Amino acid sequence: MIRVKICGINDPAGFDAAVEAGADWVGFVFFPPSPRFVTPETAAGLSARLDGGPPRVGLFVEPTVAMIASVLDHLKLDVLQIYGAVETVPAIRQQFGLPIWRAFGVNTQSDLPDDAAGADGLVIEAKPPATADRPGGNATCFDWSILGGWRAPAPWLLAGGLTPDNVAAAVRQTGAPAVDVSSGVERAKGVKDPALIRAFISAAKD
């Protein structure tokens, strides 16, 4: 069964839809430039809507140990998804003992990682365009054919440009064991659409 992460949850409707539709992870973005940014207090309130349920993933960009600690003071996270900050990953792992996912932007086969670089999981997505003001797939697909023959060094998720309309094809073509979506289930930038969340999860898992 394909596993699904709904990232960028920032309101009750999105959180409830993801949980009810069977998301395997829900993600909170702790990066202020993102339109999906939530404060630790807001994320804690959303997470408190359900005791248990899917693991909570916190997304951080170039975080320090103190930055992550300030979030964990407000809510429990099950996974830390990190962009950049390669040199601080060992300290983050030692401090918090949580699984770490690292994001890799790819354009060509040579961009695909052959080493997990200390991570427990990998998020494989398109490299952001030069004009982007934030990391991540930026709603863009990369050429999935470059994944042919790649041997993943750790469990991984496919991300970037996925929607309810293309996720089934993406899974078939890439063999991805899990997928990660944010903007592809929004009706406006940063605004999750419960119907699109349900459609995405259904398409990915069916």
Short mmCIF file of N, CA and C in Angstrom, two decimals, residues 8-89:
data_model
loop_
_atom_site.label_atom_id
_atom_site.label_comp_id
_atom_site.label_asym_id
_atom_site.label_seq_id
_atom_site.Cartn_x
_atom_site.Cartn_y
_atom_site.Cartn_z
N GLY A 8 2.03 20.85 4.86
CA GLY A 8 1.56 22.22 4.86
C GLY A 8 0.19 22.39 5.46
N ILE A 9 -0.17 21.51 6.39
CA ILE A 9 -1.47 21.63 7.07
C ILE A 9 -1.44 22.89 7.93
N ASN A 10 -2.45 23.73 7.77
CA ASN A 10 -2.46 24.97 8.55
C ASN A 10 -3.85 25.40 9.01
N ASP A 11 -4.85 24.54 8.81
CA ASP A 11 -6.17 24.88 9.34
C ASP A 11 -6.92 23.61 9.72
N PRO A 12 -7.98 23.74 10.53
CA PRO A 12 -8.69 22.55 11.00
C PRO A 12 -9.29 21.72 9.88
N ALA A 13 -9.82 22.36 8.84
CA ALA A 13 -10.45 21.61 7.76
C ALA A 13 -9.44 20.71 7.06
N GLY A 14 -8.25 21.23 6.81
CA GLY A 14 -7.22 20.43 6.17
C GLY A 14 -6.75 19.29 7.04
N PHE A 15 -6.55 19.58 8.32
CA PHE A 15 -6.12 18.53 9.25
C PHE A 15 -7.15 17.42 9.33
N ASP A 16 -8.40 17.81 9.53
CA ASP A 16 -9.46 16.80 9.68
C ASP A 16 -9.62 15.97 8.42
N ALA A 17 -9.55 16.61 7.24
CA ALA A 17 -9.70 15.87 5.99
C ALA A 17 -8.57 14.88 5.79
N ALA A 18 -7.35 15.29 6.10
CA ALA A 18 -6.20 14.39 5.95
C ALA A 18 -6.34 13.17 6.86
N VAL A 19 -6.72 13.41 8.09
CA VAL A 19 -6.87 12.31 9.04
C VAL A 19 -7.99 11.37 8.60
N GLU A 20 -9.14 11.94 8.27
CA GLU A 20 -10.31 11.12 7.93
C GLU A 20 -10.11 10.34 6.64
N ALA A 21 -9.31 10.88 5.71
CA ALA A 21 -9.10 10.22 4.43
C ALA A 21 -7.99 9.16 4.49
N GLY A 22 -7.30 9.09 5.61
CA GLY A 22 -6.30 8.03 5.77
C GLY A 22 -4.87 8.43 5.47
N ALA A 23 -4.52 9.70 5.64
CA ALA A 23 -3.12 10.11 5.46
C ALA A 23 -2.23 9.34 6.43
N ASP A 24 -1.04 9.00 5.96
CA ASP A 24 -0.08 8.28 6.79
C ASP A 24 0.80 9.21 7.60
N TRP A 25 0.93 10.45 7.15
CA TRP A 25 1.61 11.50 7.90
C TRP A 25 0.92 12.82 7.61
N VAL A 26 0.95 13.73 8.57
CA VAL A 26 0.54 15.11 8.33
C VAL A 26 1.74 15.99 8.65
N GLY A 27 1.94 17.01 7.81
CA GLY A 27 3.13 17.84 7.95
C GLY A 27 2.81 19.29 8.28
N PHE A 28 3.61 19.86 9.16
CA PHE A 28 3.52 21.27 9.52
C PHE A 28 4.80 21.97 9.08
N VAL A 29 4.64 23.14 8.47
CA VAL A 29 5.78 23.88 7.93
C VAL A 29 6.18 25.00 8.89
N PHE A 30 7.37 24.92 9.41
CA PHE A 30 7.90 25.94 10.33
C PHE A 30 8.95 26.78 9.62
N PHE A 31 8.54 27.40 8.53
CA PHE A 31 9.43 28.22 7.71
C PHE A 31 8.64 29.46 7.30
N PRO A 32 8.89 30.61 7.94
CA PRO A 32 8.03 31.78 7.77
C PRO A 32 7.79 32.25 6.34
N PRO A 33 8.75 32.15 5.40
CA PRO A 33 8.43 32.62 4.04
C PRO A 33 7.36 31.79 3.32
N SER A 34 7.09 30.61 3.80
CA SER A 34 6.12 29.75 3.13
C SER A 34 4.69 30.23 3.39
N PRO A 35 3.82 30.17 2.38
CA PRO A 35 2.40 30.50 2.61
C PRO A 35 1.71 29.46 3.48
N ARG A 36 2.41 28.38 3.78
CA ARG A 36 1.84 27.32 4.62
C ARG A 36 2.42 27.35 6.03
N PHE A 37 3.17 28.39 6.33
CA PHE A 37 3.81 28.51 7.64
C PHE A 37 2.78 28.49 8.77
N VAL A 38 3.13 27.75 9.82
CA VAL A 38 2.34 27.80 11.05
C VAL A 38 3.29 28.07 12.21
N THR A 39 2.78 28.75 13.21
CA THR A 39 3.55 28.92 14.44
C THR A 39 3.47 27.62 15.24
N PRO A 40 4.39 27.42 16.15
CA PRO A 40 4.29 26.23 17.00
C PRO A 40 2.97 26.16 17.75
N GLU A 41 2.46 27.32 18.16
CA GLU A 41 1.19 27.33 18.89
C GLU A 41 0.03 26.87 18.00
N THR A 42 0.02 27.34 16.76
CA THR A 42 -1.04 26.93 15.83
C THR A 42 -0.94 25.44 15.53
N ALA A 43 0.27 24.97 15.27
CA ALA A 43 0.45 23.54 14.99
C ALA A 43 0.02 22.69 16.19
N ALA A 44 0.33 23.16 17.38
CA ALA A 44 -0.07 22.41 18.57
C ALA A 44 -1.58 22.33 18.68
N GLY A 45 -2.26 23.42 18.37
CA GLY A 45 -3.72 23.41 18.42
C GLY A 45 -4.32 22.46 17.40
N LEU A 46 -3.74 22.44 16.21
CA LEU A 46 -4.23 21.52 15.18
C LEU A 46 -3.97 20.08 15.58
N SER A 47 -2.77 19.80 16.02
CA SER A 47 -2.42 18.44 16.40
C SER A 47 -3.30 17.93 17.53
N ALA A 48 -3.70 18.83 18.42
CA ALA A 48 -4.52 18.46 19.57
C ALA A 48 -5.94 18.07 19.18
N ARG A 49 -6.31 18.30 17.91
CA ARG A 49 -7.64 17.91 17.47
C ARG A 49 -7.82 16.39 17.50
N LEU A 50 -6.71 15.66 17.50
CA LEU A 50 -6.77 14.21 17.53
C LEU A 50 -5.65 13.67 18.38
N ASP A 51 -6.01 12.90 19.38
CA ASP A 51 -5.01 12.24 20.22
C ASP A 51 -4.58 10.97 19.50
N GLY A 52 -3.35 10.95 19.02
CA GLY A 52 -2.90 9.83 18.21
C GLY A 52 -3.10 10.15 16.74
N GLY A 53 -3.37 9.12 15.95
CA GLY A 53 -3.55 9.34 14.52
C GLY A 53 -2.23 9.33 13.79
N PRO A 54 -2.21 9.91 12.58
CA PRO A 54 -0.99 9.85 11.76
C PRO A 54 0.17 10.59 12.42
N PRO A 55 1.39 10.09 12.24
CA PRO A 55 2.56 10.79 12.76
C PRO A 55 2.63 12.23 12.25
N ARG A 56 3.12 13.11 13.10
CA ARG A 56 3.28 14.53 12.75
C ARG A 56 4.72 14.77 12.30
N VAL A 57 4.85 15.41 11.15
CA VAL A 57 6.16 15.74 10.58
C VAL A 57 6.35 17.25 10.63
N GLY A 58 7.47 17.68 11.15
CA GLY A 58 7.79 19.10 11.17
C GLY A 58 8.81 19.42 10.10
N LEU A 59 8.50 20.38 9.24
CA LEU A 59 9.41 20.77 8.16
C LEU A 59 10.18 22.02 8.58
N PHE A 60 11.51 21.94 8.48
CA PHE A 60 12.39 23.03 8.88
C PHE A 60 13.40 23.31 7.77
N VAL A 61 13.77 24.57 7.64
CA VAL A 61 14.77 24.98 6.65
C VAL A 61 15.97 25.56 7.39
N GLU A 62 17.14 24.95 7.18
CA GLU A 62 18.38 25.36 7.84
C GLU A 62 18.18 25.58 9.35
N PRO A 63 17.61 24.59 10.03
CA PRO A 63 17.29 24.82 11.44
C PRO A 63 18.51 24.68 12.35
N THR A 64 18.43 25.36 13.46
CA THR A 64 19.37 25.14 14.55
C THR A 64 18.69 24.22 15.56
N VAL A 65 19.50 23.69 16.47
CA VAL A 65 18.94 22.87 17.55
C VAL A 65 17.93 23.69 18.35
N ALA A 66 18.26 24.95 18.62
CA ALA A 66 17.37 25.80 19.41
C ALA A 66 16.04 26.03 18.70
N MET A 67 16.08 26.17 17.38
CA MET A 67 14.85 26.40 16.61
C MET A 67 13.91 25.20 16.73
N ILE A 68 14.46 24.02 16.59
CA ILE A 68 13.62 22.82 16.70
C ILE A 68 13.13 22.66 18.14
N ALA A 69 13.98 22.93 19.10
CA ALA A 69 13.58 22.81 20.50
C ALA A 69 12.41 23.72 20.82
N SER A 70 12.40 24.92 20.23
CA SER A 70 11.32 25.87 20.52
C SER A 70 9.98 25.36 19.99
N VAL A 71 10.02 24.59 18.90
CA VAL A 71 8.80 23.99 18.39
C VAL A 71 8.37 22.82 19.27
N LEU A 72 9.32 21.98 19.62
CA LEU A 72 9.01 20.80 20.43
C LEU A 72 8.55 21.16 21.84
N ASP A 73 8.80 22.38 22.25
CA ASP A 73 8.27 22.85 23.54
C ASP A 73 6.74 22.94 23.50
N HIS A 74 6.19 23.03 22.27
CA HIS A 74 4.74 23.24 22.12
C HIS A 74 3.99 22.00 21.67
N LEU A 75 4.64 21.15 20.89
CA LEU A 75 3.95 19.95 20.42
C LEU A 75 4.93 18.84 20.15
N LYS A 76 4.39 17.62 20.18
CA LYS A 76 5.18 16.44 19.89
C LYS A 76 5.25 16.25 18.37
N LEU A 77 6.46 16.08 17.86
CA LEU A 77 6.66 15.71 16.47
C LEU A 77 7.24 14.30 16.42
N ASP A 78 6.90 13.58 15.36
CA ASP A 78 7.39 12.22 15.21
C ASP A 78 8.55 12.13 14.22
N VAL A 79 8.64 13.10 13.32
CA VAL A 79 9.67 13.12 12.29
C VAL A 79 10.10 14.57 12.07
N LEU A 80 11.40 14.79 11.82
CA LEU A 80 11.91 16.10 11.45
C LEU A 80 12.33 16.04 9.99
N GLN A 81 11.68 16.86 9.15
CA GLN A 81 12.03 16.95 7.73
C GLN A 81 12.87 18.20 7.54
N ILE A 82 14.10 18.02 7.07
CA ILE A 82 15.07 19.11 7.10
C ILE A 82 15.57 19.44 5.70
N TYR A 83 15.58 20.73 5.41
CA TYR A 83 16.21 21.26 4.19
C TYR A 83 17.51 21.93 4.60
N GLY A 84 18.60 21.53 3.94
CA GLY A 84 19.88 22.13 4.27
C GLY A 84 20.37 21.67 5.64
N ALA A 85 21.22 22.48 6.24
CA ALA A 85 21.73 22.23 7.60
C ALA A 85 22.38 20.86 7.74
N VAL A 86 23.06 20.42 6.68
CA VAL A 86 23.66 19.09 6.71
C VAL A 86 24.61 18.94 7.90
N GLU A 87 25.35 19.98 8.18
CA GLU A 87 26.37 19.89 9.22
C GLU A 87 25.75 19.78 10.62
N THR A 88 24.50 20.19 10.77
CA THR A 88 23.87 20.14 12.09
C THR A 88 23.03 18.89 12.30
N VAL A 89 22.89 18.05 11.27
CA VAL A 89 22.06 16.85 11.41
C VAL A 89 22.53 15.96 12.56
#
